[in-house]
PDB file of N, CA and C in Angstrom:
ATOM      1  N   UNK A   1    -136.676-162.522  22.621  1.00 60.00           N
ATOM      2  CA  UNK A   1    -137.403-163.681  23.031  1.00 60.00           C
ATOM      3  C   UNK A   1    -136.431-164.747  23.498  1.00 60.00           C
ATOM      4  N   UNK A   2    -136.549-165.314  24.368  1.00 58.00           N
ATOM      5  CA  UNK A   2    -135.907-166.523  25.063  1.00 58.00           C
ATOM      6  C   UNK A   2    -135.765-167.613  23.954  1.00 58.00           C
ATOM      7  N   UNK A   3    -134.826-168.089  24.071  1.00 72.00           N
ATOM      8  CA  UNK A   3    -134.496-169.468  22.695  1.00 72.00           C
ATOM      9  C   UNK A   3    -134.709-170.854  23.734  1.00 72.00           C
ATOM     10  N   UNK A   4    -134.869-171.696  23.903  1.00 81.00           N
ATOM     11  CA  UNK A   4    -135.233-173.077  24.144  1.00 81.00           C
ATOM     12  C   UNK A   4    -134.831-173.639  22.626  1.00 81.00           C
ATOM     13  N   UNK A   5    -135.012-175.031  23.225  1.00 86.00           N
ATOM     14  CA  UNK A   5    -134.164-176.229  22.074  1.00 86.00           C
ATOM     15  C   UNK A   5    -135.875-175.936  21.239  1.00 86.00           C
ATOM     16  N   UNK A   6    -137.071-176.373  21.826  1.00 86.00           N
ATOM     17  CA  UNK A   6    -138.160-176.210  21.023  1.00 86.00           C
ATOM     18  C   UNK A   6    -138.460-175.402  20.184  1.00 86.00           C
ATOM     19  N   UNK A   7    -138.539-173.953  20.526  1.00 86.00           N
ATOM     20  CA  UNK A   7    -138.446-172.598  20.290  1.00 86.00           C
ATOM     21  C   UNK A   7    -137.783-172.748  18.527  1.00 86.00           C
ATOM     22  N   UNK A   8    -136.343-173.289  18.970  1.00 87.00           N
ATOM     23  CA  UNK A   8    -135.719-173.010  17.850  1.00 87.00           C
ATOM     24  C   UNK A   8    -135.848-173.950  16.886  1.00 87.00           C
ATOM     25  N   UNK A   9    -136.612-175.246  16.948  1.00 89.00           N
ATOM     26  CA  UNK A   9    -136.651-176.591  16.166  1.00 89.00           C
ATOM     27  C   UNK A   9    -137.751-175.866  15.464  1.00 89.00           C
ATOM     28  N   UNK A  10    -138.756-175.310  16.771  1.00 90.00           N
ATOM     29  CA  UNK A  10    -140.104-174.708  15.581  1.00 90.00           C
ATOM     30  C   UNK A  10    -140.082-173.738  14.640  1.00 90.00           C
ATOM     31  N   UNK A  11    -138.951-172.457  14.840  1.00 91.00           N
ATOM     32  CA  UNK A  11    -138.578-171.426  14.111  1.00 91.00           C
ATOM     33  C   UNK A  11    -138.069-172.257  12.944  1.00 91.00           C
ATOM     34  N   UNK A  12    -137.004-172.966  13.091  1.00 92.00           N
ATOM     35  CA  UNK A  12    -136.209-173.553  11.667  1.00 92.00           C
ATOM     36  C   UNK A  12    -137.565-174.375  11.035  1.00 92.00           C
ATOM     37  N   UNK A  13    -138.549-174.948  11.330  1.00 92.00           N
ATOM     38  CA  UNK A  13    -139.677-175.576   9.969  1.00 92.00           C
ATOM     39  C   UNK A  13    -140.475-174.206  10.468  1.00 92.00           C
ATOM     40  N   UNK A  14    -140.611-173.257  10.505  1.00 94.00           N
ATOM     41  CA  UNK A  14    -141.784-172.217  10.309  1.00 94.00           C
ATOM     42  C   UNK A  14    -140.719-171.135   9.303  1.00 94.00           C
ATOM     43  N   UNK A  15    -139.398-171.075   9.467  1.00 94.00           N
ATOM     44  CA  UNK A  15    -138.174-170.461   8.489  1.00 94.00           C
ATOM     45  C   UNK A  15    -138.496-171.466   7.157  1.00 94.00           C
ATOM     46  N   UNK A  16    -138.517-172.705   6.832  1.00 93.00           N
ATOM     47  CA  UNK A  16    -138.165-173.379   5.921  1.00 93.00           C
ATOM     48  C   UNK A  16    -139.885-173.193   5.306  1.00 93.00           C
ATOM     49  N   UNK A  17    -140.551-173.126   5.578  1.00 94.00           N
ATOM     50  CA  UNK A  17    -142.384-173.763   5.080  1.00 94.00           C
ATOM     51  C   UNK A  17    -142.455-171.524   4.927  1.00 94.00           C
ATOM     52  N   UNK A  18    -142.120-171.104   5.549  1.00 94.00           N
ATOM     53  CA  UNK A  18    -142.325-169.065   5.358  1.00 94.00           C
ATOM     54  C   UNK A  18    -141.259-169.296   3.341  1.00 94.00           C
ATOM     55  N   UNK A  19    -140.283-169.770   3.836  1.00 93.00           N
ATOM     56  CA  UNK A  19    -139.444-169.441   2.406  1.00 93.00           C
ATOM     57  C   UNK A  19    -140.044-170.203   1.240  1.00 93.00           C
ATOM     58  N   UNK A  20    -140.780-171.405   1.500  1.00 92.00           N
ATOM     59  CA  UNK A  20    -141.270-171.603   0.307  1.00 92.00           C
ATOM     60  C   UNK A  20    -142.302-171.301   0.197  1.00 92.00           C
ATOM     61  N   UNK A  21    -143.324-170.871   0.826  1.00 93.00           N
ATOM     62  CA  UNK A  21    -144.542-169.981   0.464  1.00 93.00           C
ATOM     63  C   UNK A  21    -143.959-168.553  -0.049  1.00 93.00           C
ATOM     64  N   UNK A  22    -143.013-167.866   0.131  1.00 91.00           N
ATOM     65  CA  UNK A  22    -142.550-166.919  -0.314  1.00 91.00           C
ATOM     66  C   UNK A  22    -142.101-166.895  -1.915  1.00 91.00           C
ATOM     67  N   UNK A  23    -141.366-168.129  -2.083  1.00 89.00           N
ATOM     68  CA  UNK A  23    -141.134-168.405  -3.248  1.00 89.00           C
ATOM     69  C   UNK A  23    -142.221-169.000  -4.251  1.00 89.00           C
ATOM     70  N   UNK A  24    -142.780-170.002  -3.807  1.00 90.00           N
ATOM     71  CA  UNK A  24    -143.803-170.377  -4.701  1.00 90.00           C
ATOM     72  C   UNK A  24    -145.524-169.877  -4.898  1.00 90.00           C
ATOM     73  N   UNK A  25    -145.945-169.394  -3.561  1.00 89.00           N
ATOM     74  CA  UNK A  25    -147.332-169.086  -3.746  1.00 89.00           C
ATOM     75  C   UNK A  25    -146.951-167.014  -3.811  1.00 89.00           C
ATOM     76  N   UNK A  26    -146.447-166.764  -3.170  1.00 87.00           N
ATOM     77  CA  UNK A  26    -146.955-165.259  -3.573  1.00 87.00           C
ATOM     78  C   UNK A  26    -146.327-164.859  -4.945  1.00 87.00           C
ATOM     79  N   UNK A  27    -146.807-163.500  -5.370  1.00 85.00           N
ATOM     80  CA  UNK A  27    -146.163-163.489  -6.790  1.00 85.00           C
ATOM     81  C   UNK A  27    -146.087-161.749  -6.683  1.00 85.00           C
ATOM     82  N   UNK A  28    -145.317-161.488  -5.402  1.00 84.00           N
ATOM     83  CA  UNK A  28    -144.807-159.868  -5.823  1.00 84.00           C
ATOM     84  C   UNK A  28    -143.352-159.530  -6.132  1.00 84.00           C
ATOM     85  N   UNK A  29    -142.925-158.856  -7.028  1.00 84.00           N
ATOM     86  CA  UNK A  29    -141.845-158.769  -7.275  1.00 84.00           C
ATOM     87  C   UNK A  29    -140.717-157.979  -6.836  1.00 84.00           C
ATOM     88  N   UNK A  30    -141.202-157.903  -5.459  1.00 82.00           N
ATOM     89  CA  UNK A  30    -140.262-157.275  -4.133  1.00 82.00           C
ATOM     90  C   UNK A  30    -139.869-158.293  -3.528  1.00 82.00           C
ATOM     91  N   UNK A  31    -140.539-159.724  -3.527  1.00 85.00           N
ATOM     92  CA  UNK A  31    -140.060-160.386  -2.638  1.00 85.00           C
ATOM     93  C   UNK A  31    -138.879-161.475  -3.159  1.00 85.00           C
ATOM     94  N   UNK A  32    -138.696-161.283  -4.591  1.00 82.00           N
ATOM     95  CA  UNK A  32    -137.577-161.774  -5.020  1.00 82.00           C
ATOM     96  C   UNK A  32    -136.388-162.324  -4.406  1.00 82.00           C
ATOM     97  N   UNK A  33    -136.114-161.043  -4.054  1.00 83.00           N
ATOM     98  CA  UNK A  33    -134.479-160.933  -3.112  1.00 83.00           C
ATOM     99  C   UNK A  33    -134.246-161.122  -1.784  1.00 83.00           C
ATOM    100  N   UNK A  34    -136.160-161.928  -1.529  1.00 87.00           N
ATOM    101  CA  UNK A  34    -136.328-161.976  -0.236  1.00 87.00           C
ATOM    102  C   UNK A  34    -135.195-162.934   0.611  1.00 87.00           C
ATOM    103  N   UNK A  35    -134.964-162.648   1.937  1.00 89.00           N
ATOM    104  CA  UNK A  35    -134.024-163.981   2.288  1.00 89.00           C
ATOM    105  C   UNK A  35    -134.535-163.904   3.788  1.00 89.00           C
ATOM    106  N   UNK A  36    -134.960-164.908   4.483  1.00 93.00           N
ATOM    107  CA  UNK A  36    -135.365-165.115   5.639  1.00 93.00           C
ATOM    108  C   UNK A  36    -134.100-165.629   6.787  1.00 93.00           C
ATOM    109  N   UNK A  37    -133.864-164.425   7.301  1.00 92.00           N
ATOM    110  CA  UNK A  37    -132.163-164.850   8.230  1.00 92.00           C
ATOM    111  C   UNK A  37    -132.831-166.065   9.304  1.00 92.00           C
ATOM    112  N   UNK A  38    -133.661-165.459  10.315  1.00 92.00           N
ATOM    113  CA  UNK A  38    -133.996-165.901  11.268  1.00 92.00           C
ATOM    114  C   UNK A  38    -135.174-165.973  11.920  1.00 92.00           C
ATOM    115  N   UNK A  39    -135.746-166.863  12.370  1.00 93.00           N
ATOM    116  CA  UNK A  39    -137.373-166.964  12.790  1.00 93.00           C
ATOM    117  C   UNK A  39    -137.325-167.472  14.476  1.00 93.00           C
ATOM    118  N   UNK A  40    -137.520-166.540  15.203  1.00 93.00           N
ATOM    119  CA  UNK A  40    -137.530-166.551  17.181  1.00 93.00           C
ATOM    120  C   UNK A  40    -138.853-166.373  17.260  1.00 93.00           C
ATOM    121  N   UNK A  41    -139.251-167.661  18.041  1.00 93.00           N
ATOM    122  CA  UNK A  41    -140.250-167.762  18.194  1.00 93.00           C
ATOM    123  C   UNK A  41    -140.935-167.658  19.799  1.00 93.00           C
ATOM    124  N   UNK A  42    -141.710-167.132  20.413  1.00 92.00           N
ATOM    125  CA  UNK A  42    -142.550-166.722  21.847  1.00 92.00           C
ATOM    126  C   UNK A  42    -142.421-167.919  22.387  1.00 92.00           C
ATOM    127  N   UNK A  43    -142.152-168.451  23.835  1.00 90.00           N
ATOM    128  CA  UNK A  43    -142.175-169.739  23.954  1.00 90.00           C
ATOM    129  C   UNK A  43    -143.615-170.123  24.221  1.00 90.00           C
ATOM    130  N   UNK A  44    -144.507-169.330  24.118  1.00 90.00           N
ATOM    131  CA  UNK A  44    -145.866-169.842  24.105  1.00 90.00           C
ATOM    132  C   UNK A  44    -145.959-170.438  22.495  1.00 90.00           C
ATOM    133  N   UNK A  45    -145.326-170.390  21.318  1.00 90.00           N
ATOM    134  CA  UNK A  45    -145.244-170.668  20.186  1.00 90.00           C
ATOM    135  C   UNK A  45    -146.378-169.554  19.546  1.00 90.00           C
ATOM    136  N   UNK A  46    -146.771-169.068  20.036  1.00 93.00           N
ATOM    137  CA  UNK A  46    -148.344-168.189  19.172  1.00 93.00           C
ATOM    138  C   UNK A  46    -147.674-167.093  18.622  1.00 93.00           C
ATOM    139  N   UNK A  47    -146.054-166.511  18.572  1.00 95.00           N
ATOM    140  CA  UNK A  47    -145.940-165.631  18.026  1.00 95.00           C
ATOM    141  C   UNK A  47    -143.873-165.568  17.261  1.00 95.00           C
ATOM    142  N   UNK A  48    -144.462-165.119  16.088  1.00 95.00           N
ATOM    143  CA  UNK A  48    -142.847-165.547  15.645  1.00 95.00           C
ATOM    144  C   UNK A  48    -142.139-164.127  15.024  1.00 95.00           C
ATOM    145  N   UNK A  49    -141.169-163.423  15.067  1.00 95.00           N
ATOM    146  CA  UNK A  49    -140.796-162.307  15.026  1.00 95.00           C
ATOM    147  C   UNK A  49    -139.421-162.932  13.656  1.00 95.00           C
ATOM    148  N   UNK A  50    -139.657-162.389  12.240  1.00 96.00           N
ATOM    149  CA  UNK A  50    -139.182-163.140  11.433  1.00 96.00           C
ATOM    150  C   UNK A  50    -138.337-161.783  10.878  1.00 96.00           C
ATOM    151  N   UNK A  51    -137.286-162.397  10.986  1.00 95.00           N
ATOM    152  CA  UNK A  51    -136.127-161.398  10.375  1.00 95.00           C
ATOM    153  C   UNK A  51    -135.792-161.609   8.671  1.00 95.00           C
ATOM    154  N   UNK A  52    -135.841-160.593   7.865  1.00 94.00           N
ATOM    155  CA  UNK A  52    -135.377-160.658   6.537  1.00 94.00           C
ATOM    156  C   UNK A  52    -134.213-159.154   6.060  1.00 94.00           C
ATOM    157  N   UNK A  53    -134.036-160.170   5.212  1.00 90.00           N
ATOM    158  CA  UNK A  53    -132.578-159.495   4.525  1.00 90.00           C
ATOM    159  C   UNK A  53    -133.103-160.164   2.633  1.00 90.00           C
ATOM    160  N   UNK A  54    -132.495-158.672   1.857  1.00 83.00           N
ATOM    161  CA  UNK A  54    -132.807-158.809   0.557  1.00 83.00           C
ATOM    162  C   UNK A  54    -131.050-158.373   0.139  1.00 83.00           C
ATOM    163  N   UNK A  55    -130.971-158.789  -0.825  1.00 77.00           N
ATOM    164  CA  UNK A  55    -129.754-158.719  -1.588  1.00 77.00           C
ATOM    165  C   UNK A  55    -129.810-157.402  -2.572  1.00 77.00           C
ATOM    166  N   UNK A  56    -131.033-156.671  -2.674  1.00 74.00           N
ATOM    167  CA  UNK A  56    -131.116-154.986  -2.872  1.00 74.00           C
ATOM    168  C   UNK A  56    -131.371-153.818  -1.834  1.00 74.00           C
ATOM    169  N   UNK A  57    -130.208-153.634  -1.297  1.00 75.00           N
ATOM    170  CA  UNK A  57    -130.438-152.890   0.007  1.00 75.00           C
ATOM    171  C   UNK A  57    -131.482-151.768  -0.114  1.00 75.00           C
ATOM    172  N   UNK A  58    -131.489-151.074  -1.393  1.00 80.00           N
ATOM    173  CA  UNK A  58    -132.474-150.357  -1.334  1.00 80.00           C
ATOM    174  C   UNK A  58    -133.824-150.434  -1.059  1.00 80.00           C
ATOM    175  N   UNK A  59    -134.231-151.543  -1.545  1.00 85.00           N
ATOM    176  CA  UNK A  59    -135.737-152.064  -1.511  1.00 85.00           C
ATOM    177  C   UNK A  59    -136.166-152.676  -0.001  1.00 85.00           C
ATOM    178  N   UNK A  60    -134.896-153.596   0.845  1.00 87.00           N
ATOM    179  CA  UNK A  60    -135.487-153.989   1.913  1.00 87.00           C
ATOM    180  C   UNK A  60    -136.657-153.526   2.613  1.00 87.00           C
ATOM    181  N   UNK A  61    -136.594-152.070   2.629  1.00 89.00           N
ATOM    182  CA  UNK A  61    -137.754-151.759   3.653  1.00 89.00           C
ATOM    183  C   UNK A  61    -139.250-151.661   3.019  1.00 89.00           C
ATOM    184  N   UNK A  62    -139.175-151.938   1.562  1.00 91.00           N
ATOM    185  CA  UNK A  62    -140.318-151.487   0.954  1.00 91.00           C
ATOM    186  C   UNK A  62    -140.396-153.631   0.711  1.00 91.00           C
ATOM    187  N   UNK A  63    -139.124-154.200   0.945  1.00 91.00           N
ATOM    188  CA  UNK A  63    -139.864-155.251   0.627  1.00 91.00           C
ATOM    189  C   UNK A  63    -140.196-156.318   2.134  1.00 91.00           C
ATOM    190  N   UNK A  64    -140.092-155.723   3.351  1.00 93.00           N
ATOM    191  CA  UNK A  64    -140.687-155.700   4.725  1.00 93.00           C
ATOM    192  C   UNK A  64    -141.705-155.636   4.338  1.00 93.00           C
ATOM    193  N   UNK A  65    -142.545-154.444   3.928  1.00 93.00           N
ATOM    194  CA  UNK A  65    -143.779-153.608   4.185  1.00 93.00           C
ATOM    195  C   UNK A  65    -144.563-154.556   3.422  1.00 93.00           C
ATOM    196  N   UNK A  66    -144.313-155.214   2.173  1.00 92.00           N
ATOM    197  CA  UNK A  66    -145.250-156.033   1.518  1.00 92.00           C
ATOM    198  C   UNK A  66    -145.692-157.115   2.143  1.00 92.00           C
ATOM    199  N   UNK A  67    -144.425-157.742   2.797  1.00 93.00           N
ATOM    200  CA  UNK A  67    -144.228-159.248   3.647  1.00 93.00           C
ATOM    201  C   UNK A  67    -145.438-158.773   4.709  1.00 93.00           C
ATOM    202  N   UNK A  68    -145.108-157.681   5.568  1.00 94.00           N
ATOM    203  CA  UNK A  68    -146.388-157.385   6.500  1.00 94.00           C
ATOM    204  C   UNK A  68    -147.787-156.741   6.473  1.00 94.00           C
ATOM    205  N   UNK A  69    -147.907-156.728   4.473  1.00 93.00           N
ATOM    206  CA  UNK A  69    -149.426-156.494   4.251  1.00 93.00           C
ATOM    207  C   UNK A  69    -149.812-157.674   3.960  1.00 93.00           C
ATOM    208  N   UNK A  70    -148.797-158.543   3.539  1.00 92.00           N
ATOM    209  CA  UNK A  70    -149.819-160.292   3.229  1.00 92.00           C
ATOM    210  C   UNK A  70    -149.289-161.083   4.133  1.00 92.00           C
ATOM    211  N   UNK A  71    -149.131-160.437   5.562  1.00 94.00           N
ATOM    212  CA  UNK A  71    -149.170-161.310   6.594  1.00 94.00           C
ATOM    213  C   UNK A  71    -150.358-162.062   6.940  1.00 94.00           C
ATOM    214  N   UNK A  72    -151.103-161.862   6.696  1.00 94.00           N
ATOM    215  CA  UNK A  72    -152.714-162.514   7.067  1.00 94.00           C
ATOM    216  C   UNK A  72    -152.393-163.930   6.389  1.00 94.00           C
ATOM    217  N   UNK A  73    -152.336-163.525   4.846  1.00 94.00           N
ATOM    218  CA  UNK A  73    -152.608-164.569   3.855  1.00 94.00           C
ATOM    219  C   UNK A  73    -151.407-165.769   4.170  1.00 94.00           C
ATOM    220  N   UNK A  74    -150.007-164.886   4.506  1.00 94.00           N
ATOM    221  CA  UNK A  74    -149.145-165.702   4.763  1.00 94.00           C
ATOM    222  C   UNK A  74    -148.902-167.054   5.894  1.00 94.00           C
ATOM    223  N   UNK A  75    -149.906-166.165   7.031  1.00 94.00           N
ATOM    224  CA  UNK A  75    -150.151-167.058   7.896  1.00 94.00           C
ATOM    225  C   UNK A  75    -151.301-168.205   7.600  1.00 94.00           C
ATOM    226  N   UNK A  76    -152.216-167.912   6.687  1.00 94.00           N
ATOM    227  CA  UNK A  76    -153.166-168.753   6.825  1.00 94.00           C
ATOM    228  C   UNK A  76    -152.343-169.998   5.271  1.00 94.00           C
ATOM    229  N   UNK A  77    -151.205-169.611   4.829  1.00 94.00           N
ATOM    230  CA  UNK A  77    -150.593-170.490   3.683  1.00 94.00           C
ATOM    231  C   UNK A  77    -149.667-171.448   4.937  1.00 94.00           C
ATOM    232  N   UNK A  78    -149.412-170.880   5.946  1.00 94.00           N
ATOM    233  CA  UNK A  78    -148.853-171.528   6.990  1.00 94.00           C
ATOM    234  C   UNK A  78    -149.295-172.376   7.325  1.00 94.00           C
ATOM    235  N   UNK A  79    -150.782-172.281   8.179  1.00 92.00           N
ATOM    236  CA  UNK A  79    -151.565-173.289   8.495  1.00 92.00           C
ATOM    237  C   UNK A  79    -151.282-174.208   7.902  1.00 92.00           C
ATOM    238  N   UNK A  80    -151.669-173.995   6.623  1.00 92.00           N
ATOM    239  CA  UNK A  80    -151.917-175.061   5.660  1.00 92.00           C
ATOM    240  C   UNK A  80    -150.953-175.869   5.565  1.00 92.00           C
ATOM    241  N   UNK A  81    -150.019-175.643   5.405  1.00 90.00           N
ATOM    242  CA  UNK A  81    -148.671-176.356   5.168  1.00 90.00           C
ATOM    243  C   UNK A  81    -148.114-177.085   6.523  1.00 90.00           C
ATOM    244  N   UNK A  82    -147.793-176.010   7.615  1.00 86.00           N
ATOM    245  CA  UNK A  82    -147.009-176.718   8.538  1.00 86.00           C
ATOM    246  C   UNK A  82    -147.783-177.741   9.424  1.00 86.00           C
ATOM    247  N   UNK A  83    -147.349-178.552  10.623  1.00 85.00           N
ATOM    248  CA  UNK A  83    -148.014-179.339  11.126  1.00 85.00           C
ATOM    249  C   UNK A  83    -147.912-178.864  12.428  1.00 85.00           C
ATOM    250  N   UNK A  84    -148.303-177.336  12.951  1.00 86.00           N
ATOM    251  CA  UNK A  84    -148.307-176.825  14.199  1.00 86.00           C
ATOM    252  C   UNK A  84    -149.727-177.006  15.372  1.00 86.00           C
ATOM    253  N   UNK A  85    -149.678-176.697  16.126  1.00 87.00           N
ATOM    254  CA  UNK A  85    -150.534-176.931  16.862  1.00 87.00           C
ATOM    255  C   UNK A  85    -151.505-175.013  16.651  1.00 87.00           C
ATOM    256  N   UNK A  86    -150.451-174.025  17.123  1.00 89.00           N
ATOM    257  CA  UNK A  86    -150.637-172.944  16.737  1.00 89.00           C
ATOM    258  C   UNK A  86    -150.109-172.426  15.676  1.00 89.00           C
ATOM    259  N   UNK A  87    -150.851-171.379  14.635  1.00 92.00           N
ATOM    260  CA  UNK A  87    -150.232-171.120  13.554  1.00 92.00           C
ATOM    261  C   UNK A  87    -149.687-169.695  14.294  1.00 92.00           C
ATOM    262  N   UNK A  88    -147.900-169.068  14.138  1.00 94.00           N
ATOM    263  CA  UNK A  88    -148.026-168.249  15.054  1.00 94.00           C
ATOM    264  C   UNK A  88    -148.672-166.838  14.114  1.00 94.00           C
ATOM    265  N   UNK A  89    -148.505-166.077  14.720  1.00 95.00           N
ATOM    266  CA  UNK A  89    -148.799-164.408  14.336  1.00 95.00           C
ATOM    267  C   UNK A  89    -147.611-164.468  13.915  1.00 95.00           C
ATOM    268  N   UNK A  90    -147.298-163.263  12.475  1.00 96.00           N
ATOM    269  CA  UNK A  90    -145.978-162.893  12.276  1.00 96.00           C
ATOM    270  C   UNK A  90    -145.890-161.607  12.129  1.00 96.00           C
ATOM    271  N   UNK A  91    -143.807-161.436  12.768  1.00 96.00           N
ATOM    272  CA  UNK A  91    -143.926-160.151  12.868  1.00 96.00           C
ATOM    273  C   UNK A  91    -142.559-160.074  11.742  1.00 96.00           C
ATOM    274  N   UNK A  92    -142.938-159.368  10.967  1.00 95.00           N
ATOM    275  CA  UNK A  92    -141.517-158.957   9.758  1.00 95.00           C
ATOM    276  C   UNK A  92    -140.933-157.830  10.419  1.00 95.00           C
ATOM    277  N   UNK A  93    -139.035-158.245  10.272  1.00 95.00           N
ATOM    278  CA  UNK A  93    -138.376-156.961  10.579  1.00 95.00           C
ATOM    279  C   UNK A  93    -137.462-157.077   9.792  1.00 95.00           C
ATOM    280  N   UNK A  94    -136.544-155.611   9.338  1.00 92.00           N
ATOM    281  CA  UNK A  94    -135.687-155.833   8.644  1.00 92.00           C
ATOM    282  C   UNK A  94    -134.315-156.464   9.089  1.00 92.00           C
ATOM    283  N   UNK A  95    -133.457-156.929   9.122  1.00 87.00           N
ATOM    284  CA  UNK A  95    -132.300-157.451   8.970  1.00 87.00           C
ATOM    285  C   UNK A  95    -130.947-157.342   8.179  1.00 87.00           C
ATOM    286  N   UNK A  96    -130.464-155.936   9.257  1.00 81.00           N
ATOM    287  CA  UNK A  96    -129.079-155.234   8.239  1.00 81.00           C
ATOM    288  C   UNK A  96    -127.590-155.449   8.523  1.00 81.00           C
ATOM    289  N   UNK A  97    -127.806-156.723   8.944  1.00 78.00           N
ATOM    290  CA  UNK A  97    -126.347-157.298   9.455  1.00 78.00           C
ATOM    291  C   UNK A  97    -125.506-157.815   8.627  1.00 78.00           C
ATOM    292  N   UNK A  98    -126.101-158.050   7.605  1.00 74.00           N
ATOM    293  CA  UNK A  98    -125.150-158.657   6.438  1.00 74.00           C
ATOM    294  C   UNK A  98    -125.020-157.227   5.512  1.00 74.00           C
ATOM    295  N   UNK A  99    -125.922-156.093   5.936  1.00 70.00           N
ATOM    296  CA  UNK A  99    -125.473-154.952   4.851  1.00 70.00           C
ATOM    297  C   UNK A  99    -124.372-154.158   5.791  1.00 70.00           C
ATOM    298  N   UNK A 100    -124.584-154.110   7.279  1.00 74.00           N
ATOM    299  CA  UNK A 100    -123.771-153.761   8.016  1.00 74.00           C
ATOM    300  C   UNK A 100    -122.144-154.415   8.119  1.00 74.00           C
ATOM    301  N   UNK A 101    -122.361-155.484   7.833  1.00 76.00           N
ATOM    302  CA  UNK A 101    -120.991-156.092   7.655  1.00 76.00           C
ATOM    303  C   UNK A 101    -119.978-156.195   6.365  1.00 76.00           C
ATOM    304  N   UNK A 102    -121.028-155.910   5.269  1.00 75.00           N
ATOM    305  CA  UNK A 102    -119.868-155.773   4.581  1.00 75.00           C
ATOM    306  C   UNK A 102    -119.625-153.753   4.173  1.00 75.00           C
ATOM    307  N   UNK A 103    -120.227-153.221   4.770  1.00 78.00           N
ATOM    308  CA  UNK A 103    -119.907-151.584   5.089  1.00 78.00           C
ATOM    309  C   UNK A 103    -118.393-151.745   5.907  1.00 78.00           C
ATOM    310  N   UNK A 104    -118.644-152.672   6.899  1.00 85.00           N
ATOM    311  CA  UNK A 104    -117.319-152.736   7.951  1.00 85.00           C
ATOM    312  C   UNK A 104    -116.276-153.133   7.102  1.00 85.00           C
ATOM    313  N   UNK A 105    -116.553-154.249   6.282  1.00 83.00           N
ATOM    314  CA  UNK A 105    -115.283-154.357   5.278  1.00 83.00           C
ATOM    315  C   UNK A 105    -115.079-154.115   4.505  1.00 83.00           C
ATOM    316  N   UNK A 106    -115.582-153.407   3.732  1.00 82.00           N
ATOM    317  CA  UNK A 106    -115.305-151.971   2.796  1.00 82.00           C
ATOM    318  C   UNK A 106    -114.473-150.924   3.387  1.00 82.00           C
ATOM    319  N   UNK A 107    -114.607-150.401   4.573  1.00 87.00           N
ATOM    320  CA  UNK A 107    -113.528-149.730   5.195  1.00 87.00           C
ATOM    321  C   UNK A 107    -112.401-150.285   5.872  1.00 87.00           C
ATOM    322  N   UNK A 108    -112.794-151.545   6.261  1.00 85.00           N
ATOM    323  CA  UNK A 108    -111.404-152.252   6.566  1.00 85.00           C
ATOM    324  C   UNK A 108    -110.275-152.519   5.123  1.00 85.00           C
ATOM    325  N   UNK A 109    -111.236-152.686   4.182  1.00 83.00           N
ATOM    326  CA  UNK A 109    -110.504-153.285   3.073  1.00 83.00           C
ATOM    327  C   UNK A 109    -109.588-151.539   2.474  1.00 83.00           C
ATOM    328  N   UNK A 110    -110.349-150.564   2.387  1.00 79.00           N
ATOM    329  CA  UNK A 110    -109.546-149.254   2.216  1.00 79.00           C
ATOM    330  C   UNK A 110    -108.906-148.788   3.081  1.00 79.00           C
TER     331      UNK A 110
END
């Protein structure tokens, strides 16, 4: 998705208002280790493609899959909270750049 100065002002409060609905209103215990890298948003704003990374590599993909069964609910905790014009659609993906990077320096380091 194309970045604009807007684009990215709206991703960083739809990143900040996603992490604390994550933390305070849901209550699954996959999403713990949740960590929200990055939020790129459509420049029509109606759609936001939200990258996460968990600090248990194993679980990431099982803790994706939860994030995108209470996507509904998540978006409508959105509404509520943010002060958008559109609430966007979200799309969860995983995010293995920080597991990818320290693989790279694990073999750099041996």
């Amino acid at each position: 998705m194309k970045k604009t100065r807007r684009a990215g002002q709206v991703g960083d409060v739809v990143r900040s208002e996603l992490s604390g609905i994550i933390l305070r209103e849901l209550n699954d215990p996959l999403l713990t280790f949740a960590t929200l890298t990055d939020v790129e948003m459509s420049p029509d704003m109606k759609h936001a493609r939200v990258f996460v990374s968990s600090l248990n590599d194993d679980q990431l993909t099982e803790t994706v899959e939860a994030l995108r069964k209470g996507a509904s609910r998540i978006r409508y905790l959105l509404g509520q909270k943010a002060a958008l014009r559109y609430t966007p659609e979200l799309d969860f993906r995983e995010d293995r750049t920080a597991i990818q990077a320290s693989s790279i320096e694990k073999i750099l380091h041996d």
